[in-house]
Coordinates of C-alpha atoms in Angstrom, one line a residue:
X1118 CA -28.5 -30.9 0.8
X1119 CA -28.7 -34.7 1.3
X1120 CA -26.1 -36.8 3.0
X1121 CA -24.8 -34.1 5.4
X1122 CA -24.1 -35.6 9.1
X1123 CA -26.7 -33.5 11.3
X1124 CA -22.7 -32.5 12.3
X1125 CA -21.1 -31.2 8.8
X1126 CA -25.2 -29.3 8.8
X1127 CA -25.0 -27.6 11.4
X1128 CA -21.3 -27.0 10.8
X1129 CA -21.9 -25.7 7.4
X1130 CA -24.5 -22.9 9.6
X1131 CA -21.1 -21.6 12.2
X1132 CA -19.5 -21.2 8.8
X1133 CA -22.3 -19.1 6.6
X1134 CA -23.2 -17.0 9.5
X1135 CA -19.8 -15.4 10.4
X1136 CA -17.9 -16.8 7.6
X1137 CA -14.5 -19.0 9.2
X1138 CA -14.5 -21.8 11.4
X1139 CA -11.4 -23.6 12.5
X1140 CA -10.7 -26.8 13.6
X1141 CA -9.9 -26.7 17.1
X1142 CA -13.3 -23.9 17.5
X1143 CA -15.3 -27.2 15.9
X1144 CA -13.5 -30.3 18.0
X1145 CA -14.5 -28.2 21.2
X1146 CA -18.0 -27.3 20.5
X1147 CA -19.1 -31.1 19.1
X1148 CA -16.9 -32.4 21.5
X1149 CA -14.8 -34.3 19.2
X1150 CA -11.6 -34.9 18.5
X1151 CA -9.3 -32.7 15.7
X1152 CA -9.4 -35.7 13.4
X1153 CA -12.7 -36.1 13.4
X1154 CA -13.3 -32.3 12.5
X1155 CA -11.2 -32.5 9.7
X1156 CA -12.6 -35.0 8.2
X1157 CA -16.3 -33.3 8.3
X1158 CA -14.5 -30.6 6.4
X1159 CA -12.6 -32.4 4.2
X1160 CA -16.0 -33.9 3.3
X1161 CA -17.7 -30.6 2.6
X1162 CA -14.9 -29.7 0.7
X1163 CA -14.8 -32.6 -1.6
X1164 CA -18.5 -31.5 -1.7
X1165 CA -17.8 -28.4 -2.2
X1166 CA -19.8 -26.0 -0.2
X1167 CA -16.0 -25.4 1.6
X1168 CA -13.1 -24.7 1.1
X1169 CA -10.3 -25.5 3.1
X1170 CA -7.9 -22.5 4.8
X1171 CA -4.6 -22.6 7.0
X1172 CA -6.2 -24.1 10.1
X1173 CA -10.0 -24.6 8.9
X1174 CA -12.1 -24.2 6.7
X1175 CA -14.8 -21.3 5.4
X1176 CA -18.0 -21.4 2.6
X1177 CA -17.5 -21.9 -1.0
X1178 CA -17.1 -18.9 -3.2
X1179 CA -17.8 -18.9 -6.7
X1180 CA -20.5 -16.5 -8.3
X1181 CA -22.0 -15.5 -4.3
X1182 CA -19.8 -14.3 -1.7
X1183 CA -20.2 -14.5 1.3
X1184 CA -22.8 -12.3 3.3
X1185 CA -21.4 -9.0 4.1
X1186 CA -21.0 -9.5 8.1
X1187 CA -19.4 -13.0 8.2
X1188 CA -16.6 -11.3 5.8
X1189 CA -16.3 -9.4 9.2
X1190 CA -15.0 -12.4 10.4
X1191 CA -12.6 -13.5 7.2
X1192 CA -9.1 -12.8 8.2
X1193 CA -10.3 -9.9 10.8
X1194 CA -6.6 -9.3 12.4
X1195 CA -5.2 -9.7 9.1
X1196 CA -7.2 -7.3 7.2
X1197 CA -6.9 -5.0 10.6
X1198 CA -2.9 -5.0 10.5
X1199 CA -3.4 -4.8 6.0
X1200 CA -5.5 -1.7 6.7
X1201 CA -3.2 0.1 9.3
X1202 CA -0.3 -0.8 6.7
X1203 CA -1.6 0.7 4.4
X1204 CA -2.4 3.8 5.6
X1205 CA 1.6 3.6 6.5
X1206 CA 1.7 4.9 3.0
X1207 CA 0.2 7.6 2.6
X1208 CA 0.7 10.4 3.1
X1209 CA -0.4 14.2 4.5
X1210 CA -2.0 16.0 2.3
X1211 CA -3.5 13.8 -0.2
X1212 CA -6.3 12.5 -3.1
X1213 CA -7.0 9.1 -2.6
X1214 CA -10.3 6.7 -3.4
X1215 CA -11.5 4.4 -1.3
X1216 CA -13.8 0.8 -3.0
X1217 CA -16.0 -1.2 -1.2
X1218 CA -15.3 -3.5 0.7
X1219 CA -14.4 -5.0 5.0
X1220 CA -10.6 -4.8 4.3
X1221 CA -10.3 -0.4 2.1
X1222 CA -12.7 -0.4 5.5
X1223 CA -9.5 -1.8 7.5
X1224 CA -7.8 1.2 5.4
X1225 CA -9.8 3.4 5.8
X1226 CA -10.0 3.5 9.5
X1227 CA -6.7 3.2 10.0
X1228 CA -6.3 6.9 8.8
X1229 CA -8.0 8.8 11.2
X1230 CA -4.5 10.8 12.2
X1231 CA -3.7 11.6 8.8
X1232 CA -4.3 15.1 7.8
X1233 CA -5.2 17.5 5.0
X1234 CA -6.8 14.4 3.1
X1235 CA -9.3 14.2 0.8
X1236 CA -11.5 11.0 0.7
X1237 CA -13.3 10.2 -2.8
X1238 CA -15.6 6.7 -2.0
X1239 CA -18.1 4.2 -3.0
X1240 CA -18.2 3.4 0.6
X1241 CA -20.8 4.5 3.0
X1242 CA -18.8 2.4 5.7
X1243 CA -15.8 4.2 5.0
X1244 CA -17.0 7.6 4.2
X1245 CA -19.4 7.0 8.1
X1246 CA -15.5 6.3 9.7
X1247 CA -14.1 9.2 8.8
X1248 CA -16.4 12.4 7.9
X1249 CA -16.3 13.2 11.2
X1250 CA -12.5 14.0 11.4
X1251 CA -12.1 17.8 10.9
X1252 CA -8.8 17.6 8.9
X1253 CA -10.3 14.9 6.2
X1254 CA -12.5 16.5 3.2
X1255 CA -15.1 12.9 2.1
X1256 CA -17.3 13.8 -0.7
X1257 CA -19.7 10.7 -1.5
X1258 CA -20.6 8.7 -4.6
X1259 CA -24.4 9.0 -5.6
X1260 CA -26.2 6.4 -6.9
X1261 CA -28.2 3.4 -6.1
X1262 CA -27.1 2.1 -2.0
X1263 CA -26.1 -1.6 -2.2
X1264 CA -28.3 -3.0 1.1
X1265 CA -26.7 -6.2 2.0
X1266 CA -23.1 -3.5 2.7
X1267 CA -23.9 -0.5 2.5
X1268 CA -21.6 0.1 -1.0
X1269 CA -22.9 2.7 -3.7
X1270 CA -22.9 1.5 -7.1
X1271 CA -24.4 2.4 -11.1
X1272 CA -23.4 4.7 -12.9
X1273 CA -23.8 8.0 -11.5
X1274 CA -21.0 6.9 -8.8
X1275 CA -19.4 6.1 -12.2
X1276 CA -20.1 9.2 -13.2
X1277 CA -18.5 11.2 -10.1
X1278 CA -15.3 9.0 -10.3
X1279 CA -14.3 9.7 -14.0
X1280 CA -14.3 14.0 -12.2
X1281 CA -11.3 13.7 -10.2
X1282 CA -7.8 12.8 -11.0
X1283 CA -6.3 11.2 -8.0
X1284 CA -3.2 10.8 -6.3
X1285 CA -3.5 7.2 -4.8
X1286 CA -6.5 4.5 -4.9
X1287 CA -6.9 1.6 -2.6
X1288 CA -9.3 -1.6 -3.6
X1289 CA -10.5 -5.1 -2.3
X1290 CA -11.4 -8.0 -4.9
X1291 CA -13.3 -11.1 -3.8
X1292 CA -10.2 -13.4 -5.3
X1293 CA -7.9 -13.4 -6.5
X1294 CA -6.0 -16.2 -9.2
X1295 CA -2.5 -17.8 -10.0
X1296 CA -2.3 -15.8 -13.2
X1297 CA -3.4 -12.9 -11.9
X1298 CA -6.4 -12.1 -13.0
X1299 CA -8.4 -9.8 -10.0
X1300 CA -11.9 -11.4 -9.3
X1301 CA -15.5 -9.6 -7.8
X1302 CA -19.0 -10.6 -7.4
X1303 CA -21.1 -8.1 -9.2
X1304 CA -20.2 -6.6 -12.6
X1305 CA -21.9 -3.2 -11.1
X1306 CA -19.4 -2.5 -8.1
X1307 CA -16.7 -3.7 -10.7
X1308 CA -17.3 -1.2 -12.9
X1309 CA -17.0 1.7 -10.0
X1310 CA -13.0 -0.2 -9.6
X1311 CA -12.7 0.0 -12.6
X1312 CA -13.1 3.9 -12.6
X1313 CA -10.7 3.8 -9.9
X1314 CA -8.4 2.1 -11.3
X1315 CA -8.6 4.4 -14.7
X1316 CA -8.4 7.7 -12.8
X1317 CA -5.9 7.3 -9.5
X1318 CA -2.2 8.2 -10.0
X1319 CA -0.9 4.4 -8.0
X1320 CA -3.3 2.0 -7.4
X1321 CA -3.2 -0.3 -4.3
X1322 CA -4.2 -4.0 -3.7
X1323 CA -5.6 -4.4 0.3
X1324 CA -6.1 -8.9 -0.4
X1325 CA -5.8 -10.8 3.0
X1326 CA -4.7 -14.7 1.5
X1327 CA -6.9 -16.4 1.5
X1328 CA -8.4 -14.6 -1.5
X1329 CA -6.1 -17.8 -3.4
X1330 CA -8.0 -19.7 -1.8
X1331 CA -11.1 -18.2 -3.6
X1332 CA -12.8 -17.8 -7.8
X1333 CA -15.4 -14.6 -9.2
X1334 CA -16.9 -14.6 -12.0
X1335 CA -16.0 -11.4 -12.3
X1336 CA -13.2 -9.8 -14.6
X1337 CA -11.8 -6.0 -12.2
X1338 CA -8.2 -5.9 -13.8
X1339 CA -4.0 -7.5 -13.5
X1340 CA -2.3 -7.3 -10.6
X1341 CA 0.4 -5.3 -13.0
X1342 CA -2.3 -2.8 -13.1
X1343 CA -1.6 -1.9 -9.1
X1344 CA 2.3 -1.0 -8.2
X1345 CA 1.6 -1.5 -4.4
X1346 CA 0.2 -4.7 -2.7
X1347 CA -0.8 -4.7 1.1
X1348 CA -1.3 -9.1 2.1
X1349 CA -0.6 -10.9 4.8
X1350 CA 2.7 -13.3 5.2
X1351 CA 0.5 -16.2 3.8
X1352 CA 0.9 -14.7 -0.4
X1353 CA 2.0 -17.9 -2.4
X1354 CA 5.2 -17.9 -3.6
X1355 CA 4.4 -17.9 -7.6
X1356 CA 1.9 -14.6 -7.0
X1357 CA 5.4 -13.4 -5.0
X1358 CA 6.7 -13.9 -7.9
X1359 CA 4.7 -12.4 -10.7
X1360 CA 4.5 -9.1 -8.8
X1361 CA 8.1 -9.7 -8.6
X1362 CA 7.8 -9.7 -12.3
X1363 CA 6.0 -7.2 -12.4
X1364 CA 7.8 -4.4 -11.0
X1365 CA 4.6 -4.5 -8.3
X1366 CA 5.5 -3.3 -4.5
X1367 CA 4.7 -6.0 -2.1
X1368 CA 4.1 -5.0 2.1
X1369 CA 3.0 -7.3 4.1
X1370 CA 1.7 -6.3 6.9
X1371 CA 2.8 -8.8 10.9
X1372 CA 5.8 -9.8 9.0
X1373 CA 7.8 -11.1 11.8
X1374 CA 11.8 -11.5 11.2
X1375 CA 14.6 -13.9 13.5
X1376 CA 15.0 -10.8 15.1
X1377 CA 12.0 -10.3 16.7
X1378 CA 12.4 -11.0 20.2
X1379 CA 14.9 -8.9 20.5
X1380 CA 14.1 -5.5 18.5
X1381 CA 10.2 -4.1 18.6
X1382 CA 8.8 -5.6 14.8
X1383 CA 8.2 -2.3 12.4
X1384 CA 4.9 -2.3 10.8
X1385 CA 4.7 -3.9 7.7
X1386 CA 8.0 -5.3 4.9
X1387 CA 8.3 -4.9 1.9
X1388 CA 9.6 -6.0 -0.9
X1389 CA 10.0 -3.8 -4.2
X1390 CA 10.9 -6.2 -7.7
X1391 CA 12.7 -2.3 -8.4

């Protein structure tokens, strides 16, 4: 890309490799002031190469997703907290779908102490996280395996999903717009996600708040088709109001209260409009 300084080009390379950069880390790495880094990030955002997030920036999205390993680093702590909070909503002795995504994988990791679960997934990483546990039965959808992230996509996966009617579906999204659309990049992945939503009694969206700062071209569903949304405290107020209007339970993983110093915090705070 022409017109970039050497430092700005390096910032882009770092962001592409790890997904997210922070002002503090870049200031230390390049031995310049935080103000200088903020100017660099603002310039890159003006060029639509990056998108600002709290404390830093991520690679801008539009028609192509971040590399899978880079996505693991974006909001990693928030995703782990979301995974734990989501798993706490899943009872023993139930059936569930888990689809493709780094956040849904955190849910799977937090389910390992559950008992008598039936998990159907089109995510090889979810299957690998759960199949060793004797009280969890895992069924993997067949079809083409996407090399970039281990997602199983295509008509065979959709056909298998359609054979089940499960208690819960755990889904992710690459982006969420302010009107409530849940978005992704690969229409084949979206078709599998739509089949999952259609064949579950209760649907849980797990997504960190950086997804509100991104865009993607393919529509999965609308937030109104979701019963529970597990996220972090960064959810925009307008979207929170939309969830309340639709009667969607919002669980903010990692929420803190004024009494945190005196009483141990609950792992998640639920807000329901019902």
